[in-house]
CSV table of C-alpha atoms in Angstrom, one decimal:
chain,number,residue,atom,x,y,z
A,88,MET,CA,-0.3,-15.9,17.4
A,89,VAL,CA,-1.9,-14.3,20.5
A,90,GLU,CA,-5.1,-12.3,19.1
A,91,ALA,CA,-4.4,-8.8,19.9
A,92,THR,CA,-7.8,-7.8,20.2
A,93,TRP,CA,-9.2,-10.2,22.6
A,94,LEU,CA,-7.9,-8.0,25.7
A,95,LYS,CA,-9.9,-5.0,24.8
A,96,ARG,CA,-13.0,-7.1,23.6
A,97,ALA,CA,-12.9,-8.9,27.0
A,98,GLU,CA,-13.1,-5.6,28.7
A,99,ASP,CA,-15.7,-4.0,26.7
A,100,ILE,CA,-18.2,-7.0,27.4
A,101,GLY,CA,-17.4,-7.0,31.1
A,102,ILE,CA,-15.4,-10.0,31.6
A,103,GLU,CA,-14.1,-10.2,35.1
A,104,SER,CA,-10.6,-11.4,34.5
A,105,PHE,CA,-8.4,-12.3,31.4
A,106,TYR,CA,-5.4,-14.8,31.2
A,107,TYR,CA,-2.9,-15.5,28.4
A,108,LYS,CA,-1.8,-19.0,28.7
A,109,GLU,CA,1.1,-18.1,26.3
A,110,ALA,CA,2.6,-15.5,29.0
A,111,PRO,CA,2.0,-17.3,32.4
A,112,GLN,CA,3.3,-14.7,35.0
A,113,GLU,CA,0.8,-16.6,37.1
A,114,THR,CA,-1.1,-19.8,37.0
A,115,ILE,CA,-4.6,-19.9,35.9
A,116,MET,CA,-5.6,-21.1,39.4
A,117,ASP,CA,-4.0,-18.0,40.8
A,118,ILE,CA,-6.1,-15.9,38.4
A,119,LEU,CA,-9.3,-18.0,39.4
A,120,ASP,CA,-8.6,-17.4,43.3
A,121,ARG,CA,-8.1,-13.7,42.8
A,122,THR,CA,-11.1,-13.5,40.7
A,123,MET,CA,-13.3,-15.4,43.3
A,124,ALA,CA,-12.1,-13.0,45.7
A,125,GLY,CA,-13.5,-10.1,43.9
A,126,GLU,CA,-10.6,-8.8,41.9
A,127,SER,CA,-10.5,-8.1,38.2
A,128,VAL,CA,-7.1,-9.3,36.8
A,129,TYR,CA,-6.0,-8.1,33.4
A,130,PRO,CA,-2.6,-8.2,31.9
A,131,ASP,CA,-1.4,-4.7,30.6
A,132,THR,CA,-0.7,-5.8,27.2
A,133,PRO,CA,-0.9,-8.9,25.0
A,134,PRO,CA,2.2,-11.1,24.9
A,135,THR,CA,4.9,-10.4,22.2
A,136,VAL,CA,5.1,-12.8,19.5
A,137,PRO,CA,8.3,-12.8,17.2
A,138,MET,CA,7.2,-12.4,13.6
A,139,GLY,CA,10.1,-12.6,11.2
A,140,LEU,CA,12.5,-9.6,12.3
A,141,ALA,CA,9.7,-7.9,14.2
A,142,GLY,CA,7.6,-8.3,17.3
A,143,SER,CA,3.8,-8.6,17.1
A,144,GLU,CA,3.6,-5.2,19.0
A,145,LYS,CA,5.3,-3.5,16.0
A,146,PHE,CA,2.4,-4.1,13.5
A,147,SER,CA,-0.3,-1.6,13.0
A,148,GLU,CA,-3.9,-2.2,13.2
A,149,ARG,CA,-4.4,-2.2,9.3
A,150,GLU,CA,-1.4,-4.7,9.2
A,151,LEU,CA,-3.0,-7.0,11.8
A,152,ASP,CA,-6.2,-6.9,9.8
A,153,VAL,CA,-4.4,-8.2,6.8
A,154,LEU,CA,-2.8,-11.1,8.8
A,155,ARG,CA,-6.3,-12.0,10.1
A,156,LEU,CA,-7.6,-12.3,6.7
A,157,MET,CA,-4.7,-14.5,5.7
A,158,THR,CA,-5.5,-17.0,8.5
A,159,THR,CA,-9.1,-17.2,7.8
A,160,GLY,CA,-8.7,-20.1,4.9
A,161,MET,CA,-10.2,-17.7,2.3
A,162,SER,CA,-9.0,-17.9,-1.1
A,163,ASN,CA,-6.6,-15.0,-2.4
A,164,SER,CA,-9.3,-13.6,-4.5
A,165,LYS,CA,-11.6,-13.4,-1.7
A,166,ILE,CA,-8.9,-11.8,0.6
A,167,ALA,CA,-8.3,-9.2,-2.2
A,168,ASP,CA,-12.1,-8.5,-2.5
A,169,LYS,CA,-12.1,-7.8,1.2
A,170,LEU,CA,-9.0,-5.7,1.2
A,171,ASN,CA,-10.2,-3.7,-1.8
A,172,GLU,CA,-13.5,-3.1,0.0
A,173,ASN,CA,-11.6,-1.6,3.1
A,174,ILE,CA,-9.2,0.5,0.7
A,175,ASN,CA,-12.4,2.0,-0.7
A,176,LYS,CA,-13.9,2.6,2.7
A,177,LEU,CA,-10.7,4.2,4.0
A,178,PHE,CA,-8.8,5.6,1.2
A,179,PHE,CA,-11.2,6.7,-1.5
A,180,ASP,CA,-12.3,10.4,-1.8
A,181,LYS,CA,-15.6,10.6,-3.3
A,182,GLU,CA,-15.5,14.2,-4.0
A,183,LYS,CA,-12.2,14.1,-5.9
A,184,GLY,CA,-12.7,10.6,-7.1
A,185,LEU,CA,-9.3,9.7,-6.1
A,186,TYR,CA,-7.5,7.7,-3.5
A,187,PHE,CA,-5.3,9.3,-1.0
A,188,ASP,CA,-2.0,7.9,0.8
A,189,GLN,CA,-2.8,8.3,4.3
A,190,GLU,CA,-5.9,8.8,6.4
A,191,ASP,CA,-4.5,11.9,8.5
A,192,THR,CA,-2.9,13.9,5.6
A,193,LYS,CA,-5.0,13.0,2.7
A,194,ARG,CA,-2.2,13.4,0.0
A,195,PHE,CA,-3.0,12.3,-3.4
A,196,SER,CA,-0.4,10.8,-5.7
A,197,LYS,CA,0.0,9.0,-8.9
A,198,LEU,CA,1.6,6.1,-7.3
A,199,SER,CA,-1.2,5.5,-4.8
A,200,ASN,CA,-3.8,5.9,-7.5
A,201,SER,CA,-2.0,3.6,-9.9
A,202,LEU,CA,-1.8,0.8,-7.3
A,203,ALA,CA,-5.5,1.3,-6.6
A,204,VAL,CA,-6.2,0.7,-10.2
A,205,LEU,CA,-4.0,-2.4,-10.6
A,206,CYS,CA,-5.1,-4.2,-7.4
A,207,GLY,CA,-8.7,-3.8,-8.5
A,208,ALA,CA,-9.8,-1.4,-5.8
A,209,ALA,CA,-11.2,1.0,-8.6
A,210,ASP,CA,-14.0,-0.3,-10.6
A,211,PRO,CA,-13.5,0.0,-14.4
A,212,ALA,CA,-15.3,3.4,-14.8
A,213,ILE,CA,-13.8,5.0,-11.8
A,214,ALA,CA,-10.4,3.5,-12.9
A,215,HIS,CA,-10.8,5.0,-16.3
A,216,GLU,CA,-11.4,8.6,-14.6
A,217,ILE,CA,-8.6,8.2,-12.4
A,218,CYS,CA,-6.2,7.4,-15.4
A,219,GLU,CA,-7.4,10.6,-17.2
A,220,LYS,CA,-6.8,12.5,-14.0
A,221,MET,CA,-3.3,11.2,-13.5
A,222,LEU,CA,-2.5,12.2,-17.2
A,223,ARG,CA,-3.7,15.7,-16.8
A,224,GLY,CA,-1.8,15.9,-13.4
A,225,ASP,CA,-4.8,17.2,-11.4
A,226,GLY,CA,-2.6,18.3,-8.3
A,227,LEU,CA,-1.2,14.8,-7.8
A,228,THR,CA,2.1,14.2,-6.4
A,229,GLU,CA,4.3,13.3,-9.3
A,230,ILE,CA,5.9,9.8,-9.7
A,231,THR,CA,9.5,8.9,-10.1
A,232,LEU,CA,11.0,7.3,-13.1
A,233,SER,CA,11.5,3.8,-11.6
A,234,MET,CA,7.9,3.9,-10.3
A,235,ASN,CA,6.5,4.8,-13.7
A,236,THR,CA,5.9,1.1,-14.3
A,237,PHE,CA,3.0,1.1,-12.1
A,238,PHE,CA,1.6,4.2,-13.7
A,239,PHE,CA,2.1,2.7,-17.0
A,240,ASP,CA,0.6,-0.7,-16.1
A,241,ALA,CA,-2.4,1.0,-14.6
A,242,LEU,CA,-3.0,2.9,-18.1
A,243,ILE,CA,-2.5,-0.5,-19.8
A,244,LYS,CA,-4.9,-2.4,-17.6
A,245,CYS,CA,-7.6,0.4,-18.2
A,246,ASP,CA,-7.2,0.7,-21.8
A,247,LYS,CA,-4.0,-0.6,-23.6
A,248,GLU,CA,-4.7,0.6,-27.1
A,249,GLY,CA,-6.1,3.8,-25.9
A,250,TYR,CA,-3.4,5.0,-23.8
A,251,LYS,CA,-0.6,3.5,-26.0
A,252,SER,CA,0.4,6.8,-27.4
A,253,ASP,CA,0.2,8.5,-24.1
A,254,ILE,CA,2.7,6.1,-22.6
A,255,LEU,CA,5.1,6.4,-25.5
A,256,ARG,CA,4.7,10.3,-25.3
A,257,ILE,CA,5.6,10.3,-21.7
A,258,ILE,CA,8.8,8.1,-22.2
A,259,GLU,CA,9.9,10.4,-24.9
A,260,GLU,CA,9.5,13.4,-22.7
A,261,LYS,CA,11.3,12.0,-19.7
A,262,TYR,CA,14.1,10.1,-21.4
A,263,ARG,CA,15.1,12.4,-24.2
A,264,PRO,CA,17.1,14.6,-22.0
A,265,MET,CA,19.2,11.7,-20.9
A,266,VAL,CA,19.8,10.7,-24.5
A,267,ASP,CA,20.6,14.3,-25.5
A,268,TYR,CA,23.0,14.4,-22.4
A,269,GLY,CA,25.0,11.6,-24.1
A,270,VAL,CA,25.6,9.6,-20.8
A,271,GLY,CA,24.3,6.4,-22.5
A,272,THR,CA,22.6,5.4,-19.2
A,273,VAL,CA,19.3,6.0,-17.5
A,274,TRP,CA,19.1,8.2,-14.6
A,275,GLU,CA,17.5,7.5,-11.1
A,276,THR,CA,15.4,10.7,-11.5
A,277,GLU,CA,14.6,13.3,-14.0
A,278,LEU,CA,17.0,15.7,-12.1
A,279,GLY,CA,20.0,13.2,-12.7
A,280,GLU,CA,23.0,13.8,-10.6
A,281,SER,CA,21.8,17.1,-9.1
A,282,ASP,CA,19.2,15.3,-7.0
A,283,PHE,CA,19.5,14.1,-3.5
A,284,ASP,CA,22.0,16.9,-2.7
A,285,ASN,CA,24.2,16.1,-5.8
A,286,ALA,CA,24.1,12.4,-5.2
A,287,GLY,CA,21.5,11.2,-7.9
A,288,SER,CA,22.6,8.2,-9.8
A,289,LEU,CA,23.1,8.4,-13.6
A,290,CYS,CA,23.1,4.6,-13.9
A,291,HIS,CA,20.0,3.2,-12.4
A,292,GLY,CA,18.6,-0.1,-13.5
A,293,TRP,CA,15.1,0.3,-12.1
A,294,SER,CA,14.5,3.3,-14.6
A,295,ALA,CA,15.3,1.2,-17.5
A,296,THR,CA,11.4,0.3,-18.0
A,297,PRO,CA,11.1,1.9,-21.4
A,298,ILE,CA,12.7,-1.2,-23.0
A,299,TYR,CA,9.9,-3.3,-21.8
A,300,TYR,CA,7.1,-0.8,-22.8
A,301,TYR,CA,8.8,-0.2,-26.4
A,302,SER,CA,8.7,-4.2,-26.7
A,303,ILE,CA,5.0,-4.5,-25.8
A,304,LEU,CA,3.6,-1.3,-27.4
A,305,LYS,CA,5.6,-0.4,-30.4
A,306,ASN,CA,5.6,-4.0,-31.8
A,307,ASN,CA,2.0,-4.7,-31.1
């Protein structure tokens, strides 16, 4: 793949001309002749490289950073350490002690903070504080039923025995209305069929996670 940053880096350090051999609109000799004649020759953009169903120009700077790490030959654990370092630099709010979703909006959610705990970005002491804040709410955007698995797994990673009763309580609170309603299935969201302009699913497999958590928490 053509390194997308080479073009800007070359301009920044004063390289007179730049040539991508992967996209030869002109030969290298043409570029050399024009440069020797005093012209600075640069392509407008790096060549596009197909990557799966997308072109390389569709990738964000953050996504390209991840790709660069994956091609360095580093072990998965070393790559994870580097990514977690960047997560803490870019997405951790020290004042709130929480991770936000996007750099521009600074929206705080239970899902993003659960993922930060699970991927190891948050060290154990901060992870415990985050879990406490998620349990209290603390203005965090709520998490949907199917995504609760990340929330519960974050609590278990932090302190399985300490948070076991909280997980079972939350399951009881969120799923009891479905049992009382008598449909015999689990809903996509807590609003049931009224969600998504009355298009909410009342039979949603991704929300069936209580089966798993009862098996690992109530039997141990």
